[in-house]
XYZ file of C-alpha atoms in Angstrom:
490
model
C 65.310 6.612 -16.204
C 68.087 7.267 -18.394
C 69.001 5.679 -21.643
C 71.232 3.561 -20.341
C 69.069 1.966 -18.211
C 66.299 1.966 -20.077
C 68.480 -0.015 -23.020
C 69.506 -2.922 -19.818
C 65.882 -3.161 -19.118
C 64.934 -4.164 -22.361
C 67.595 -6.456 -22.885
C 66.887 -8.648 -19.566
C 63.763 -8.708 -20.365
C 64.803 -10.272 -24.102
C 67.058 -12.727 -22.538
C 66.726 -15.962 -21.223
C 65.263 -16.220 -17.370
C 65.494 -19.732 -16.120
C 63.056 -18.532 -13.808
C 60.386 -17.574 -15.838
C 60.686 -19.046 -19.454
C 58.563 -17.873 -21.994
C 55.403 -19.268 -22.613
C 51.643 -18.847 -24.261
C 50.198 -16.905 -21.176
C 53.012 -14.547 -20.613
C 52.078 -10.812 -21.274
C 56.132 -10.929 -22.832
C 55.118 -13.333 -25.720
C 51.905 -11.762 -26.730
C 54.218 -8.248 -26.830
C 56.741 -10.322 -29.237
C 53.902 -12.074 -31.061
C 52.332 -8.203 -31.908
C 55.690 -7.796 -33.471
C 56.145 -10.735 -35.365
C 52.883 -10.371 -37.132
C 53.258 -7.784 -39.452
C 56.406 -8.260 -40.766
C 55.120 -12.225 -40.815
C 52.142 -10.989 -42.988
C 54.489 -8.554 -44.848
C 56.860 -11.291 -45.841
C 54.015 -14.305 -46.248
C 54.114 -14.349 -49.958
C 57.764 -14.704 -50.172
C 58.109 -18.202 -49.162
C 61.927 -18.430 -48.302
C 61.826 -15.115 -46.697
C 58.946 -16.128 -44.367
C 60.549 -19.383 -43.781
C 63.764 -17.500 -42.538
C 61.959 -15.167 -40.617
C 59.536 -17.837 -38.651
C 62.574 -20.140 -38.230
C 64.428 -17.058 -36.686
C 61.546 -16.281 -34.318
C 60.722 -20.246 -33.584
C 64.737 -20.559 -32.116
C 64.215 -17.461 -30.425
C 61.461 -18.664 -28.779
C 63.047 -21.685 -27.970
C 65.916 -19.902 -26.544
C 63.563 -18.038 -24.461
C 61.759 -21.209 -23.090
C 65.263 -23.230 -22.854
C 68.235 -21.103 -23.455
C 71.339 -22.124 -24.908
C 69.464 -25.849 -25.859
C 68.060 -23.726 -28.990
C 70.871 -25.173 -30.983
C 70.204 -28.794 -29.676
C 66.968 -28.703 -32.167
C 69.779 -26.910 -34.519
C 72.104 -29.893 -34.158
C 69.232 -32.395 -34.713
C 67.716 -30.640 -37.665
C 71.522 -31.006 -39.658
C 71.636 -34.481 -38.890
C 68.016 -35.668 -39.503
C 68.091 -33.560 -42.954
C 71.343 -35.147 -44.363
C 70.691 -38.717 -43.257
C 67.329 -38.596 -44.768
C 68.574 -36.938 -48.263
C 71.080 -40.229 -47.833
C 68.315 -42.338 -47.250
C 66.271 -41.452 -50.240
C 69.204 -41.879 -52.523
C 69.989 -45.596 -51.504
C 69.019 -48.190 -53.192
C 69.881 -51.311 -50.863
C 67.444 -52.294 -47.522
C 70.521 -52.767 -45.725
C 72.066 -48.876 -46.687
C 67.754 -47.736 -46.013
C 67.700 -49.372 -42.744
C 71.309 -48.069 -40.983
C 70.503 -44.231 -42.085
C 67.242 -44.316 -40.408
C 68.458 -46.284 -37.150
C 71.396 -44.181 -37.132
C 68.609 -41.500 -37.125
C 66.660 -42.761 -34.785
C 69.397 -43.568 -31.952
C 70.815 -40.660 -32.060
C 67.744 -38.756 -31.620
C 66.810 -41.177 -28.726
C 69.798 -41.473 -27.312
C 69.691 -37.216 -26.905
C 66.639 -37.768 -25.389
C 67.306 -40.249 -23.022
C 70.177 -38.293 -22.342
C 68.582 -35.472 -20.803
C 65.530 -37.268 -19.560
C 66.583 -40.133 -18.309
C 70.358 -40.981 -17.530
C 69.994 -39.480 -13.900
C 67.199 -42.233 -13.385
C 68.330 -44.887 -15.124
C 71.322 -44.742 -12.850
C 69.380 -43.914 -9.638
C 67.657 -47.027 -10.070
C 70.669 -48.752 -10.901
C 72.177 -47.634 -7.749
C 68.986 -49.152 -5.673
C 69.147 -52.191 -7.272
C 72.714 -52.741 -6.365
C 73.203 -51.045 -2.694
C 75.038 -47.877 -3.659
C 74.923 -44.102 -2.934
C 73.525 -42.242 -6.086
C 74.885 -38.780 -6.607
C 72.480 -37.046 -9.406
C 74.541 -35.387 -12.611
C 73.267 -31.772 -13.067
C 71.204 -32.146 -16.004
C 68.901 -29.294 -17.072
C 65.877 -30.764 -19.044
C 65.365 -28.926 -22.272
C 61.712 -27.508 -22.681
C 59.634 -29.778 -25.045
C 62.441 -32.054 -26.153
C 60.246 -34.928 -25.627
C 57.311 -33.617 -28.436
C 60.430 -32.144 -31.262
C 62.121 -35.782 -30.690
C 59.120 -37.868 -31.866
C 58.725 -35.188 -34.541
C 62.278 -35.903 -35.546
C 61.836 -39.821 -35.608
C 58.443 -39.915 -37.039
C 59.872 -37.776 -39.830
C 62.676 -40.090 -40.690
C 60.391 -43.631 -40.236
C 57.842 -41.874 -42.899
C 60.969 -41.651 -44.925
C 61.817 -45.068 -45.000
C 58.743 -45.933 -45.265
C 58.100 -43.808 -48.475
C 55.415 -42.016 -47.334
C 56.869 -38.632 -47.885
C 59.856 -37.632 -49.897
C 62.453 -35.460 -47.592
C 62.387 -31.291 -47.838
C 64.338 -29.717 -50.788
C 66.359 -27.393 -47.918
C 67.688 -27.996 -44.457
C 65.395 -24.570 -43.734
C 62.469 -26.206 -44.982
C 62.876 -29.122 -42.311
C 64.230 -27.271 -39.385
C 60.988 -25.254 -40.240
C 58.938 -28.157 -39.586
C 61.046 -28.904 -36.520
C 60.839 -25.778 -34.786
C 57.411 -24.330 -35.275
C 56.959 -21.872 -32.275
C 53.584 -22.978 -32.086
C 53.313 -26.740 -31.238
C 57.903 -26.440 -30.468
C 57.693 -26.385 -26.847
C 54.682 -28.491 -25.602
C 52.925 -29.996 -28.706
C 49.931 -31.055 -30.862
C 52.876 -33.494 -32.198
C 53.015 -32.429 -35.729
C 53.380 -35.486 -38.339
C 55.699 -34.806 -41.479
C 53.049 -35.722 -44.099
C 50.411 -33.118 -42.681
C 52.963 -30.390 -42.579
C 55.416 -30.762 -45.249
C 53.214 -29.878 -47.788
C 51.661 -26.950 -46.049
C 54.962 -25.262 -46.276
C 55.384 -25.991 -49.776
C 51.878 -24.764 -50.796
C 52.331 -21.481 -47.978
C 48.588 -21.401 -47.764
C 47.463 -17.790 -46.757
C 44.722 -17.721 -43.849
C 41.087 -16.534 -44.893
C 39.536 -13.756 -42.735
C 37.386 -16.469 -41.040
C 40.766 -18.429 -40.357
C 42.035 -15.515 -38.552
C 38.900 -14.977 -36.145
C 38.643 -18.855 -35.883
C 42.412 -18.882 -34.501
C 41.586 -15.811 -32.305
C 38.465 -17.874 -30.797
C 40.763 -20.613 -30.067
C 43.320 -17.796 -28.296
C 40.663 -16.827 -26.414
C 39.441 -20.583 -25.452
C 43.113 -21.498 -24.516
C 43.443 -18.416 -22.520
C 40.586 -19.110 -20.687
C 41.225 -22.786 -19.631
C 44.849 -22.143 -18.683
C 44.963 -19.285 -17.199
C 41.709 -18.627 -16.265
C 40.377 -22.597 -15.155
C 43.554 -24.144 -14.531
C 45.618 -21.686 -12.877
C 42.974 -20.801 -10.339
C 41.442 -24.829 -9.459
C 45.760 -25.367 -9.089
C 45.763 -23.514 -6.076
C 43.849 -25.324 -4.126
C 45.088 -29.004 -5.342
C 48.512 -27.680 -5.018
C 47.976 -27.316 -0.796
C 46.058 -30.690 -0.499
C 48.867 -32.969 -2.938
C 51.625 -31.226 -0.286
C 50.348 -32.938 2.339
C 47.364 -35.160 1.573
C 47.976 -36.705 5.600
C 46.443 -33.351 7.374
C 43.494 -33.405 4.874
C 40.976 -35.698 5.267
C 39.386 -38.328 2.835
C 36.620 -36.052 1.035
C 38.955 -33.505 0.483
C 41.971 -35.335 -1.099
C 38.942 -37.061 -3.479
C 38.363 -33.050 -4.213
C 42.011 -32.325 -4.917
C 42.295 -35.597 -7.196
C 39.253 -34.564 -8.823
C 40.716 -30.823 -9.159
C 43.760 -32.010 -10.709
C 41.815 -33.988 -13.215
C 40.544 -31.267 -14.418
C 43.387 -28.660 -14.301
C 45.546 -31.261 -16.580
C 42.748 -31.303 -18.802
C 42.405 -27.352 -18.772
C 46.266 -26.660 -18.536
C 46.934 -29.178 -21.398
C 44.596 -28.271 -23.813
C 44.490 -24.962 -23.011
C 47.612 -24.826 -24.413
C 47.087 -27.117 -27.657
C 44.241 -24.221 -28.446
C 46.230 -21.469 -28.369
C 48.908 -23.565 -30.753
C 46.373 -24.700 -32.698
C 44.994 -20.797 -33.031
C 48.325 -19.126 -33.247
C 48.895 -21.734 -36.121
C 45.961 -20.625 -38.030
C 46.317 -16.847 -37.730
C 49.503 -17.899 -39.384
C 48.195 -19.774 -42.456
C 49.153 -23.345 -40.969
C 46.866 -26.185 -39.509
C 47.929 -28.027 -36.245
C 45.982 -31.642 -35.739
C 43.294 -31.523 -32.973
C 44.604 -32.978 -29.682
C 41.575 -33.185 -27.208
C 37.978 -34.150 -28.293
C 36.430 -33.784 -24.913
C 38.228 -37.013 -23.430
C 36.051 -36.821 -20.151
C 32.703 -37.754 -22.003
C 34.501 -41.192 -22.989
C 33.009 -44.010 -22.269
C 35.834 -46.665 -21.586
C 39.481 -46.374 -21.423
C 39.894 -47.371 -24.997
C 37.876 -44.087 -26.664
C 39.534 -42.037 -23.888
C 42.923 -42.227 -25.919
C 41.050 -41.250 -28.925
C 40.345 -38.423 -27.106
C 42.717 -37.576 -24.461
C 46.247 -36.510 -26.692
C 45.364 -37.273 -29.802
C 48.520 -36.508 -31.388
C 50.296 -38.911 -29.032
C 48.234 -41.266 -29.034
C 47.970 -41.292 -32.985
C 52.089 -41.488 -32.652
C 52.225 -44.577 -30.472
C 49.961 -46.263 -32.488
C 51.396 -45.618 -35.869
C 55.220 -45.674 -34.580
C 55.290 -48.005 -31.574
C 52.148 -50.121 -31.678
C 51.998 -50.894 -35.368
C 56.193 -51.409 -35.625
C 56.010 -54.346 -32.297
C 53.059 -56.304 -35.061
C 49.779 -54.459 -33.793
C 47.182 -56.981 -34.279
C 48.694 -59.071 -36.802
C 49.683 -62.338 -34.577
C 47.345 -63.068 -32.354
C 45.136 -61.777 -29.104
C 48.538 -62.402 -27.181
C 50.806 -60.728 -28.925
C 48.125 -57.938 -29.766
C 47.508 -57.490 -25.825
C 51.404 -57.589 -25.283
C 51.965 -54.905 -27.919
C 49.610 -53.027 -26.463
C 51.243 -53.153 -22.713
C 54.203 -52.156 -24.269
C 53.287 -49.449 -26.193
C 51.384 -48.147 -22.810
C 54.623 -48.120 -20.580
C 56.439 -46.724 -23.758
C 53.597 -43.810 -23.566
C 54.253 -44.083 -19.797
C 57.748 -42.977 -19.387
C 57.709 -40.440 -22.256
C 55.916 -38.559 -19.732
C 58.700 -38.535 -17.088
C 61.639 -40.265 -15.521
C 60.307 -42.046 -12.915
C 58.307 -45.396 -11.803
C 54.976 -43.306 -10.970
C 54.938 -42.982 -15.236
C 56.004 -45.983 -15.906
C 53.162 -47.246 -13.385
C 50.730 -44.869 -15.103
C 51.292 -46.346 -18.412
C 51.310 -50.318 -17.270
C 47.703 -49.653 -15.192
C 46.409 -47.719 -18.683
C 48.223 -51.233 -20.382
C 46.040 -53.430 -18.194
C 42.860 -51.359 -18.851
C 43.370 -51.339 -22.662
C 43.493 -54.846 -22.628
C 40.888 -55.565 -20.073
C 38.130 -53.642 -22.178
C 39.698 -55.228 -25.620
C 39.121 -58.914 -23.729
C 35.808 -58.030 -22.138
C 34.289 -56.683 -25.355
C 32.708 -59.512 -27.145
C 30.475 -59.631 -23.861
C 30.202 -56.238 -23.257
C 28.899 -55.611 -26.776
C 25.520 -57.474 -25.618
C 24.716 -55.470 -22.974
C 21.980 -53.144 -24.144
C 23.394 -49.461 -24.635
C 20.572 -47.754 -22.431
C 21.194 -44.369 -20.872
C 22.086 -46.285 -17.583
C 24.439 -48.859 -18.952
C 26.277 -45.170 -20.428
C 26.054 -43.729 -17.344
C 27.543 -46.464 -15.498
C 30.750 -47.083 -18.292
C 31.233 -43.171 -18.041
C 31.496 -43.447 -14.033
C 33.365 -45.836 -13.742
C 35.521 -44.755 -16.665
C 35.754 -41.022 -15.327
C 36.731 -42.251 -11.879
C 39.497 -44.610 -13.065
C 41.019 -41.889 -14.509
C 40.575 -40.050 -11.697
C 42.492 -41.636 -9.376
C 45.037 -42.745 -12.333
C 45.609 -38.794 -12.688
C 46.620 -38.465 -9.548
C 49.494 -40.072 -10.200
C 50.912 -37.947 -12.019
C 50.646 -35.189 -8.922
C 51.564 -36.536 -6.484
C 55.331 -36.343 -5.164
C 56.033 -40.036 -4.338
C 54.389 -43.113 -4.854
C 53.461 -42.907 -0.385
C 51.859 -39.515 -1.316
C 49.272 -41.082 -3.203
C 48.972 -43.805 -0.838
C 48.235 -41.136 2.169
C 45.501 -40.193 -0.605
C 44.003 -43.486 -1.239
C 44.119 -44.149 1.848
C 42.216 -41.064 3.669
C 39.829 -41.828 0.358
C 38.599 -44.909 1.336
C 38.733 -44.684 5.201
C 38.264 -41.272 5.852
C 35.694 -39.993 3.307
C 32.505 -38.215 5.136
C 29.784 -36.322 2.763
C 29.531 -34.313 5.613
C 32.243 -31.951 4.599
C 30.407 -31.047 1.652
C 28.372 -27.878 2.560
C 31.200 -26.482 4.363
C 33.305 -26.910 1.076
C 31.261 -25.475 -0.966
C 30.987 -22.544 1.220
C 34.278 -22.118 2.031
C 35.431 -22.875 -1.809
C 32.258 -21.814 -3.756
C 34.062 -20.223 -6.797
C 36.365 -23.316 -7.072
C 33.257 -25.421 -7.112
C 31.280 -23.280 -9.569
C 34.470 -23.508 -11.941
C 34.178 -27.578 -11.794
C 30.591 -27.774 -12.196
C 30.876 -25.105 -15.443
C 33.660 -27.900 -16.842
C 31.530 -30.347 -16.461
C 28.530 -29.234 -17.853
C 30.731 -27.691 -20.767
C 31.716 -31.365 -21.444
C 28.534 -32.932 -22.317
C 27.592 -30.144 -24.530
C 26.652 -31.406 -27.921
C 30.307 -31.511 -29.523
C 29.065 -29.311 -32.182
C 27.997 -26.848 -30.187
C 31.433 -25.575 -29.355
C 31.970 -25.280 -33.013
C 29.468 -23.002 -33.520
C 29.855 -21.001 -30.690
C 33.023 -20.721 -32.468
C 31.538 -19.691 -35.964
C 29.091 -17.348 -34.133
C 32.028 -15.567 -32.565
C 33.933 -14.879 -36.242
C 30.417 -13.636 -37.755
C 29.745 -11.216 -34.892
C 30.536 -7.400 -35.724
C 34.603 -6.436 -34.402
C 32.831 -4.280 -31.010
C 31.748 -7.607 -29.928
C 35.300 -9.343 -30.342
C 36.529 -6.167 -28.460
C 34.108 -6.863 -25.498
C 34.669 -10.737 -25.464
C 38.816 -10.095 -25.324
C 38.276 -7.378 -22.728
C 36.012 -9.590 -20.475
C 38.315 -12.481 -21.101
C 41.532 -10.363 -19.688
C 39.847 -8.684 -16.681
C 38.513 -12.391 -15.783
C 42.442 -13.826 -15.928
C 43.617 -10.783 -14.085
C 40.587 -11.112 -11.353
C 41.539 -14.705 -10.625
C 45.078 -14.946 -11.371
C 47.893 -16.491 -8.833
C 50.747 -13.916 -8.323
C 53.266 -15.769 -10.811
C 52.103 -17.010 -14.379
C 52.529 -20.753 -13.752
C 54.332 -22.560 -15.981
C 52.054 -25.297 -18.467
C 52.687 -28.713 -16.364
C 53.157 -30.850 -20.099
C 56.596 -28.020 -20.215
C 58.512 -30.933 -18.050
C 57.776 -33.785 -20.811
């Protein structure tokens, strides 16, 4: 191989591939990331330099997950920066109020933009009787998690909770954070403003903590997730040739592979973040341990969750007028949460049944707070809790609204116990991988913390082993292509 071609080969691989965007468990990032670090550590206690530098490798990374979009978040950084420096230096409501709804629309009208115009108009076209031709839209990567970033920034503006950055670096800094850019934890203003100002330098038991979490997220993604995916993926296609117990499997599969994909990926932010200095917010607390829908979204997406409470819920009146209002706002805010997730009436569906549920519980609670908490009446809230969302997961799989249908339908007419030793035989690994999450979600909570602490104590020939174990386990069970994280499309 000549020069030459040596010199192309690099450079494809640096560009942007629509068909395989960068992401966490890529063997391409990790080769960048070993880069980045020393002259990231080299340039740590020169703030503006290090600011440059990690807002030079964010948009990079950004143009490798999204291409030319990178200057999208550019473009939204400018305007959110000088309309909030306006903001803070009026003095009238009336001046306050435009900058940060001028803010805000803009941001949301990019957004709905890219993710939703096409169906907005598709549905339009139903409703009326005529033929919908789709624009050619490209969804940007992520654009969904820097957005709320963007408005939650400017509402804690006008609010006064936090005075805007001193440079437009500073806040497309915040913005862009490689870490949590492309698929979240959400990352509130107040919690990381002031890290960048302070420039806090990681402890050596920060830097093994964040390399635990690597490891972690490695392991549910690519490990968990990518290998219980291949078998939902053939059942969801077509859920009619499969028969009741089976499609309850592949629901059940999915369940968890959202869960492992999902915050799989919030670990390795959350660790990549620390090795750098910087704290991410926790976004899963072991959500399938919950024991009604209500402390499932304390668990499930924190960061979200915390968002549409403090941003939606809280802005419509929260609790302040009433049970009707109160279960109202909370509807709304649930279809709100709904359709952030996608551009369609499965999300929107999602979010109104999770509506309904939130305010079922909130009605029923009075009377369910005299039941006796025994180890039964727990067992009983987490089944039925665990299989609600369950089925409610599915949702989000399957390709149409019929699809899931054919599911609930084979469920409930066509589901024989019988099949279950031959599954197990036939799928015994997949099976052993379920009952390990499982089990791994009713540990003590603690306990995964100091597993954690354990691992940063334990001499660096251990660390080695653990790594190497962890790697020959993802390239044992690994699909042929490094699938993509599935919360990439919100």
């Amino acid at each position: 191989m000549n020069l030459s071609t040596l010199w192309n080969n690099i450079l494809e691989k640096l560009s942007y591939d629509p068909e395989s965007p960068m992401i966490f468990s890529s063997g391409t990032f990790w080769a960048l990331f070993l880069i980045f670090m020393p002259i990231y550590a080299m340039l740590k206690h020169q703030r503006m330099k290090m600011i440059v530098y990690v807002v030079a490798f964010s948009l990079y990374f950004y143009y490798k997950s999204s291409g030319v979009f990178f200057l999208l978040i550019v473009a939204t950084s400018v305007i959110d920066y000088l309309l909030s420096r306006l903001l803070a230096t009026r003095v009238k409501e009336w001046q306050r109020k435009l900058c940060a709804t001028l803010s805000v629309v803009l941001s949301l009208s990019v957004l709905g933009y890219f993710k939703y115009a096409n169906f907005l108009m598709e549905s339009w076209s139903h409703l009326v009787g005529t033929n919908f031709q789709p624009m050619d839209i490209i969804l940007p990567v992520g654009i969904s998690f820097y957005t709320f970033q963007s408005i939650s920034y400017i509402v804690d503006v006008y609010r006064r909770r936090i005075e805007p950055t001193d440079s437009w670096i500073e806040y497309l800094f915040f913005l862009s954070f490689f870490p949590a850019l492309v698929a979240g934890p959400i990352v509130r203003a107040d919690q990381f403003l002031p890290q960048i100002k302070s420039n806090p330098s990681p402890t050596r038991d920060q830097v093994w903590m964040g390399f635990w979490l690597i490891l972690l997220g490695i392991v549910k993604k690519a490990l968990l997730a990518d290998y219980i995916a291949q078998y939902n993926d053939i059942v969801f296609t077509t859920p009619e040739t499969y028969t009741g117990f089976e499609n309850f499997m592949a629901m059940l599969g999915y369940t968890m592979q959202i869960y492992c994909d999902f915050s799989g990926y919030s670990d390795m932010a959350i660790g990549i973040a620390m090795i750098m200095g910087f704290y991410l917010p926790q976004n899963f607390n072991f959500p399938y341990k919950s024991l009604n829908v209500t402390e499932f979204w304390r668990r499930w997406h924190i960061s979200l969750s915390s968002w549409l409470r403090d941003y939606v819920y809280i802005s419509l009146g929260g609790n302040r007028h009433g049970k009707v209002r109160t279960y109202v706002n909370n509807f709304l805010t649930m279809l709100i949460g709904g359709l952030w997730h996608g551009a369609a009436w499965k999300f929107i569906a999602w979010g109104g049944i999770h509506g309904v549920a939130l305010i079922t519980h909130k009605a029923l609670r009075p009377s369910l707070d005299k039941i006796p908490n025994t180890p039964l009446v727990k067992l009983v809230s987490w089944f039925i809790t665990f299989t609600f969302i369950i089925f409610t997961m599915a949702i989000f799989r399957t390709n149409t609204i019929a699809d899931l249908q054919v599911m609930l339908t084979q469920v409930f007419t066509n589901f024989h116990l019988d099949y279950l030793p031959v599954f197990v035989d036939v799928r015994l690994t997949w099976c052993l991988f379920m009952v390990l999450l499982i089990i791994s979600h009713f540990m003590p909570e603690g306990w995964w913390m100091r597993l954690g602490e354990r691992f940063v104590r334990t001499p660096w020939i251990v660390k080695l082993l653990v790594f190497v174990v962890v790697v020959q386990l993802v390239l044992q069970f690994r699909s042929e292509d490094v699938a993509p994280f599935i919360y990439f499309q919100f």
